[in-house]
PDB file of C-alpha atoms in Angstrom:
ATOM      1  CA  UNK A  23      93.701  94.198 112.801  1.00  0.00           C
ATOM      2  CA  UNK A  24      95.055  97.180 111.661  1.00  0.00           C
ATOM      3  CA  UNK A  25      93.970 100.225 109.752  1.00  0.00           C
ATOM      4  CA  UNK A  26      96.547 101.657 107.334  1.00  0.00           C
ATOM      5  CA  UNK A  27      99.421 103.512 109.167  1.00  0.00           C
ATOM      6  CA  UNK A  28      98.318 102.396 112.635  1.00  0.00           C
ATOM      7  CA  UNK A  29      99.555 100.087 115.342  1.00  0.00           C
ATOM      8  CA  UNK A  30      98.150  96.425 115.259  1.00  0.00           C
ATOM      9  CA  UNK A  31      95.483  95.599 117.705  1.00  0.00           C
ATOM     10  CA  UNK A  32      95.172  92.011 118.692  1.00  0.00           C
ATOM     11  CA  UNK A  33      91.587  90.486 119.039  1.00  0.00           C
ATOM     12  CA  UNK A  34      90.991  87.466 121.252  1.00  0.00           C
ATOM     13  CA  UNK A  35      88.544  84.793 121.900  1.00  0.00           C
ATOM     14  CA  UNK A  36      84.906  86.046 121.868  1.00  0.00           C
ATOM     15  CA  UNK A  37      85.476  89.385 120.092  1.00  0.00           C
ATOM     16  CA  UNK A  38      83.640  90.523 116.951  1.00  0.00           C
ATOM     17  CA  UNK A  39      85.232  91.842 113.905  1.00  0.00           C
ATOM     18  CA  UNK A  40      83.443  93.028 110.525  1.00  0.00           C
ATOM     19  CA  UNK A  41      80.665  94.804 112.186  1.00  0.00           C
ATOM     20  CA  UNK A  42      81.056  97.546 109.909  1.00  0.00           C
ATOM     21  CA  UNK A  43      78.971  95.439 107.502  1.00  0.00           C
ATOM     22  CA  UNK A  44      75.924  96.727 109.194  1.00  0.00           C
ATOM     23  CA  UNK A  45      76.471  99.940 107.389  1.00  0.00           C
ATOM     24  CA  UNK A  46      75.202 100.318 103.599  1.00  0.00           C
ATOM     25  CA  UNK A  47      78.030 100.450 101.368  1.00  0.00           C
ATOM     26  CA  UNK A  48      80.645 100.213 104.157  1.00  0.00           C
ATOM     27  CA  UNK A  49      84.299  99.990 103.018  1.00  0.00           C
ATOM     28  CA  UNK A  50      86.683  97.845 104.982  1.00  0.00           C
ATOM     29  CA  UNK A  51      88.810 100.115 106.989  1.00  0.00           C
ATOM     30  CA  UNK A  52      91.261  97.463 108.507  1.00  0.00           C
ATOM     31  CA  UNK A  53      93.210  94.625 107.287  1.00  0.00           C
ATOM     32  CA  UNK A  54      92.742  91.552 109.650  1.00  0.00           C
ATOM     33  CA  UNK A  55      95.342  88.520 109.712  1.00  0.00           C
ATOM     34  CA  UNK A  56      95.548  85.428 111.776  1.00  0.00           C
ATOM     35  CA  UNK A  57      98.373  84.744 113.934  1.00  0.00           C
ATOM     36  CA  UNK A  58      97.994  80.983 113.752  1.00  0.00           C
ATOM     37  CA  UNK A  59      95.192  78.562 113.715  1.00  0.00           C
ATOM     38  CA  UNK A  60      91.909  80.017 114.823  1.00  0.00           C
ATOM     39  CA  UNK A  61      88.222  79.174 114.573  1.00  0.00           C
ATOM     40  CA  UNK A  62      85.666  81.773 113.826  1.00  0.00           C
ATOM     41  CA  UNK A  63      82.116  81.986 112.964  1.00  0.00           C
ATOM     42  CA  UNK A  64      81.136  83.863 109.625  1.00  0.00           C
ATOM     43  CA  UNK A  65      78.069  85.382 109.203  1.00  0.00           C
ATOM     44  CA  UNK A  66      77.392  86.518 105.400  1.00  0.00           C
ATOM     45  CA  UNK A  67      75.778  90.029 104.913  1.00  0.00           C
ATOM     46  CA  UNK A  68      72.680  88.805 103.628  1.00  0.00           C
ATOM     47  CA  UNK A  69      72.056  86.367 106.599  1.00  0.00           C
ATOM     48  CA  UNK A  70      73.348  89.212 108.917  1.00  0.00           C
ATOM     49  CA  UNK A  71      70.413  91.603 107.387  1.00  0.00           C
ATOM     50  CA  UNK A  72      68.047  89.072 107.942  1.00  0.00           C
ATOM     51  CA  UNK A  73      69.000  88.292 111.452  1.00  0.00           C
ATOM     52  CA  UNK A  74      69.054  91.920 112.202  1.00  0.00           C
ATOM     53  CA  UNK A  75      65.431  92.260 110.593  1.00  0.00           C
ATOM     54  CA  UNK A  76      64.228  89.367 112.822  1.00  0.00           C
ATOM     55  CA  UNK A  77      65.914  90.412 116.126  1.00  0.00           C
ATOM     56  CA  UNK A  78      66.430  94.182 116.411  1.00  0.00           C
ATOM     57  CA  UNK A  79      68.305  93.494 119.543  1.00  0.00           C
ATOM     58  CA  UNK A  80      71.177  92.063 117.457  1.00  0.00           C
ATOM     59  CA  UNK A  81      71.392  95.361 115.754  1.00  0.00           C
ATOM     60  CA  UNK A  82      71.686  97.386 118.997  1.00  0.00           C
ATOM     61  CA  UNK A  83      74.532  95.092 120.321  1.00  0.00           C
ATOM     62  CA  UNK A  84      76.545  95.104 117.102  1.00  0.00           C
ATOM     63  CA  UNK A  85      75.910  98.778 116.514  1.00  0.00           C
ATOM     64  CA  UNK A  86      77.286  99.407 120.044  1.00  0.00           C
ATOM     65  CA  UNK A  87      80.522  97.252 119.208  1.00  0.00           C
ATOM     66  CA  UNK A  88      80.998  99.109 116.214  1.00  0.00           C
ATOM     67  CA  UNK A  89      80.614 102.591 117.604  1.00  0.00           C
ATOM     68  CA  UNK A  90      82.941 101.860 120.523  1.00  0.00           C
ATOM     69  CA  UNK A  91      85.608 100.500 118.070  1.00  0.00           C
ATOM     70  CA  UNK A  92      85.267 103.448 116.113  1.00  0.00           C
ATOM     71  CA  UNK A  93      85.236 106.071 118.875  1.00  0.00           C
ATOM     72  CA  UNK A  94      88.258 104.359 120.378  1.00  0.00           C
ATOM     73  CA  UNK A  95      90.051 104.831 117.019  1.00  0.00           C
ATOM     74  CA  UNK A  96      89.223 108.227 116.498  1.00  0.00           C
ATOM     75  CA  UNK A  97      90.290 109.489 119.988  1.00  0.00           C
ATOM     76  CA  UNK A  98      93.792 107.790 119.542  1.00  0.00           C
ATOM     77  CA  UNK A  99      94.337 108.909 116.133  1.00  0.00           C
ATOM     78  CA  UNK A 100      92.724 112.222 115.260  1.00  0.00           C
ATOM     79  CA  UNK A 101      94.759 115.488 115.481  1.00  0.00           C
ATOM     80  CA  UNK A 102      91.892 116.905 117.442  1.00  0.00           C
ATOM     81  CA  UNK A 103      92.186 114.707 120.330  1.00  0.00           C
ATOM     82  CA  UNK A 104      95.862 113.111 120.241  1.00  0.00           C
ATOM     83  CA  UNK A 105      97.077 116.264 122.242  1.00  0.00           C
ATOM     84  CA  UNK A 106      95.422 115.116 125.505  1.00  0.00           C
ATOM     85  CA  UNK A 107      96.320 112.367 127.791  1.00  0.00           C
ATOM     86  CA  UNK A 108      94.068 109.190 127.685  1.00  0.00           C
ATOM     87  CA  UNK A 109      92.155 110.165 131.023  1.00  0.00           C
ATOM     88  CA  UNK A 110      91.435 113.583 129.421  1.00  0.00           C
ATOM     89  CA  UNK A 111      90.219 112.045 126.167  1.00  0.00           C
ATOM     90  CA  UNK A 112      87.713 110.155 128.129  1.00  0.00           C
ATOM     91  CA  UNK A 113      86.463 113.218 129.586  1.00  0.00           C
ATOM     92  CA  UNK A 114      86.128 114.897 126.138  1.00  0.00           C
ATOM     93  CA  UNK A 115      84.463 111.656 124.740  1.00  0.00           C
ATOM     94  CA  UNK A 116      81.560 112.200 127.142  1.00  0.00           C
ATOM     95  CA  UNK A 117      80.899 115.677 125.479  1.00  0.00           C
ATOM     96  CA  UNK A 118      80.302 114.022 122.162  1.00  0.00           C
ATOM     97  CA  UNK A 119      77.334 112.013 120.808  1.00  0.00           C
ATOM     98  CA  UNK A 120      77.713 109.318 118.170  1.00  0.00           C
ATOM     99  CA  UNK A 121      75.227 109.384 115.416  1.00  0.00           C
ATOM    100  CA  UNK A 122      74.337 107.345 112.639  1.00  0.00           C
ATOM    101  CA  UNK A 123      73.564 109.446 109.561  1.00  0.00           C
ATOM    102  CA  UNK A 124      71.707 108.219 106.464  1.00  0.00           C
ATOM    103  CA  UNK A 125      72.481 108.974 102.948  1.00  0.00           C
ATOM    104  CA  UNK A 126      71.222 112.446 102.082  1.00  0.00           C
ATOM    105  CA  UNK A 127      71.270 113.916 105.316  1.00  0.00           C
ATOM    106  CA  UNK A 128      72.505 117.586 105.181  1.00  0.00           C
ATOM    107  CA  UNK A 129      75.009 118.482 107.954  1.00  0.00           C
ATOM    108  CA  UNK A 130      75.763 121.898 106.649  1.00  0.00           C
ATOM    109  CA  UNK A 131      73.956 124.381 104.596  1.00  0.00           C
ATOM    110  CA  UNK A 132      75.806 127.099 102.567  1.00  0.00           C
ATOM    111  CA  UNK A 133      74.761 130.469 104.012  1.00  0.00           C
ATOM    112  CA  UNK A 134      73.740 129.105 107.265  1.00  0.00           C
ATOM    113  CA  UNK A 135      75.412 128.434 110.836  1.00  0.00           C
ATOM    114  CA  UNK A 136      76.182 124.916 111.611  1.00  0.00           C
ATOM    115  CA  UNK A 137      74.351 123.143 114.522  1.00  0.00           C
ATOM    116  CA  UNK A 138      77.297 121.045 115.563  1.00  0.00           C
ATOM    117  CA  UNK A 139      81.024 120.019 115.179  1.00  0.00           C
ATOM    118  CA  UNK A 140      81.273 116.698 113.534  1.00  0.00           C
ATOM    119  CA  UNK A 141      84.050 114.062 112.951  1.00  0.00           C
ATOM    120  CA  UNK A 142      83.691 111.399 110.549  1.00  0.00           C
ATOM    121  CA  UNK A 143      83.964 108.077 112.459  1.00  0.00           C
ATOM    122  CA  UNK A 144      82.975 106.101 109.085  1.00  0.00           C
ATOM    123  CA  UNK A 145      81.406 106.566 105.610  1.00  0.00           C
ATOM    124  CA  UNK A 146      81.604 109.423 103.187  1.00  0.00           C
ATOM    125  CA  UNK A 147      80.423 112.969 103.425  1.00  0.00           C
ATOM    126  CA  UNK A 148      80.315 115.345 100.304  1.00  0.00           C
ATOM    127  CA  UNK A 149      81.010 118.964 100.688  1.00  0.00           C
ATOM    128  CA  UNK A 150      80.096 121.236  97.640  1.00  0.00           C
ATOM    129  CA  UNK A 151      80.812 124.833  97.130  1.00  0.00           C
ATOM    130  CA  UNK A 152      82.584 127.182  94.671  1.00  0.00           C
ATOM    131  CA  UNK A 153      81.886 124.609  91.759  1.00  0.00           C
ATOM    132  CA  UNK A 154      83.937 121.880  93.616  1.00  0.00           C
ATOM    133  CA  UNK A 155      83.001 118.630  95.289  1.00  0.00           C
ATOM    134  CA  UNK A 156      85.294 117.267  98.040  1.00  0.00           C
ATOM    135  CA  UNK A 157      84.753 113.668  99.719  1.00  0.00           C
ATOM    136  CA  UNK A 158      85.324 113.847 103.302  1.00  0.00           C
ATOM    137  CA  UNK A 159      86.106 110.565 104.974  1.00  0.00           C
ATOM    138  CA  UNK A 160      87.313 108.988 108.294  1.00  0.00           C
ATOM    139  CA  UNK A 161      88.976 111.430 110.381  1.00  0.00           C
ATOM    140  CA  UNK A 162      87.368 114.788 108.593  1.00  0.00           C
ATOM    141  CA  UNK A 163      86.192 117.386 110.824  1.00  0.00           C
ATOM    142  CA  UNK A 164      82.798 119.337 109.623  1.00  0.00           C
ATOM    143  CA  UNK A 165      81.235 122.489 111.024  1.00  0.00           C
ATOM    144  CA  UNK A 166      84.291 123.816 112.745  1.00  0.00           C
ATOM    145  CA  UNK A 167      84.613 126.817 110.541  1.00  0.00           C
ATOM    146  CA  UNK A 168      81.077 128.104 111.301  1.00  0.00           C
ATOM    147  CA  UNK A 169      81.744 127.440 114.952  1.00  0.00           C
ATOM    148  CA  UNK A 170      84.985 128.954 115.229  1.00  0.00           C
ATOM    149  CA  UNK A 171      84.517 131.926 113.099  1.00  0.00           C
ATOM    150  CA  UNK A 172      81.075 132.302 114.072  1.00  0.00           C
ATOM    151  CA  UNK A 173      79.959 132.724 110.504  1.00  0.00           C
ATOM    152  CA  UNK A 174      77.671 131.034 107.907  1.00  0.00           C
ATOM    153  CA  UNK A 175      78.882 127.930 106.149  1.00  0.00           C
ATOM    154  CA  UNK A 176      80.623 128.560 102.857  1.00  0.00           C
ATOM    155  CA  UNK A 177      79.577 125.179 101.394  1.00  0.00           C
ATOM    156  CA  UNK A 178      76.915 122.354 101.633  1.00  0.00           C
ATOM    157  CA  UNK A 179      77.881 119.040 103.295  1.00  0.00           C
ATOM    158  CA  UNK A 180      75.787 116.080 102.800  1.00  0.00           C
ATOM    159  CA  UNK A 181      75.959 112.523 103.919  1.00  0.00           C
ATOM    160  CA  UNK A 182      76.987 110.381 100.545  1.00  0.00           C
ATOM    161  CA  UNK A 183      77.109 107.047 102.091  1.00  0.00           C
ATOM    162  CA  UNK A 184      75.759 105.785 105.482  1.00  0.00           C
ATOM    163  CA  UNK A 185      78.012 107.122 108.006  1.00  0.00           C
ATOM    164  CA  UNK A 186      79.028 107.181 111.713  1.00  0.00           C
ATOM    165  CA  UNK A 187      79.796 110.420 113.180  1.00  0.00           C
ATOM    166  CA  UNK A 188      80.683 111.950 116.501  1.00  0.00           C
ATOM    167  CA  UNK A 189      78.643 114.977 117.008  1.00  0.00           C
ATOM    168  CA  UNK A 190      79.481 117.948 119.456  1.00  0.00           C
ATOM    169  CA  UNK A 191      76.261 120.267 119.503  1.00  0.00           C
ATOM    170  CA  UNK A 192      76.925 123.952 118.944  1.00  0.00           C
ATOM    171  CA  UNK A 193      75.438 124.685 122.560  1.00  0.00           C
ATOM    172  CA  UNK A 194      78.555 122.808 123.984  1.00  0.00           C
ATOM    173  CA  UNK A 195      81.130 123.991 121.739  1.00  0.00           C
ATOM    174  CA  UNK A 196      82.170 127.141 123.742  1.00  0.00           C
ATOM    175  CA  UNK A 197      82.749 125.368 126.886  1.00  0.00           C
ATOM    176  CA  UNK A 198      84.584 122.600 125.128  1.00  0.00           C
ATOM    177  CA  UNK A 199      87.251 124.851 123.437  1.00  0.00           C
ATOM    178  CA  UNK A 200      87.346 126.881 126.814  1.00  0.00           C
ATOM    179  CA  UNK A 201      88.127 123.774 128.728  1.00  0.00           C
ATOM    180  CA  UNK A 202      90.609 122.237 125.957  1.00  0.00           C
ATOM    181  CA  UNK A 203      92.434 125.371 124.244  1.00  0.00           C
ATOM    182  CA  UNK A 204      94.683 122.539 122.280  1.00  0.00           C
ATOM    183  CA  UNK A 205      91.362 121.584 120.552  1.00  0.00           C
ATOM    184  CA  UNK A 206      90.633 125.221 119.676  1.00  0.00           C
ATOM    185  CA  UNK A 207      93.923 125.827 118.265  1.00  0.00           C
ATOM    186  CA  UNK A 208      93.730 122.830 116.117  1.00  0.00           C
ATOM    187  CA  UNK A 209      90.124 123.806 114.887  1.00  0.00           C
ATOM    188  CA  UNK A 210      91.115 127.409 114.265  1.00  0.00           C
ATOM    189  CA  UNK A 211      93.977 126.323 112.196  1.00  0.00           C
ATOM    190  CA  UNK A 212      91.657 123.985 110.165  1.00  0.00           C
ATOM    191  CA  UNK A 213      88.970 126.929 110.003  1.00  0.00           C
ATOM    192  CA  UNK A 214      91.913 129.298 108.534  1.00  0.00           C
ATOM    193  CA  UNK A 215      92.846 126.978 105.795  1.00  0.00           C
ATOM    194  CA  UNK A 216      89.232 125.573 104.718  1.00  0.00           C
ATOM    195  CA  UNK A 217      87.285 126.861 102.029  1.00  0.00           C
TER     196      UNK A 217
END
């Protein structure tokens, strides 16, 4: 299994793939190729939806698998987290929450301070301001400008497709950047170029 531009990950017996099908309008984010003969159980999206509706605990298990895979990927590839040793990344991960965001959820409102720092794990957000609309996808960082600059948002950011996000509440932001200065440097650089 491989996301474009990343190293291959080998999956073995009993492992699950395709769990992103749980999200509405999810795009495939990786290529999967077999390295020889294998046997797999395939569950079509409509059947999976019926199964989850009938047995909500299945959703919890699959959502947990999806969240874990997306978080690991983010912490291995995002410029916000890459400067840190693996052990430090694990410590940083504990400060963040994993959130599922439904279509239409507003994360930032122009003219108001943000409530958190967000990192897109999957899905699409739309940022609108100054007559422009920008699509924000996997790896995009949102809310950093209002937290770093301590100023109101310069654009609205809304969830365009069902998404999964990492969320660091504003109340934890100061402690986070004080403890991890390379993260602050990256966020300050992003804030100085955003707009």
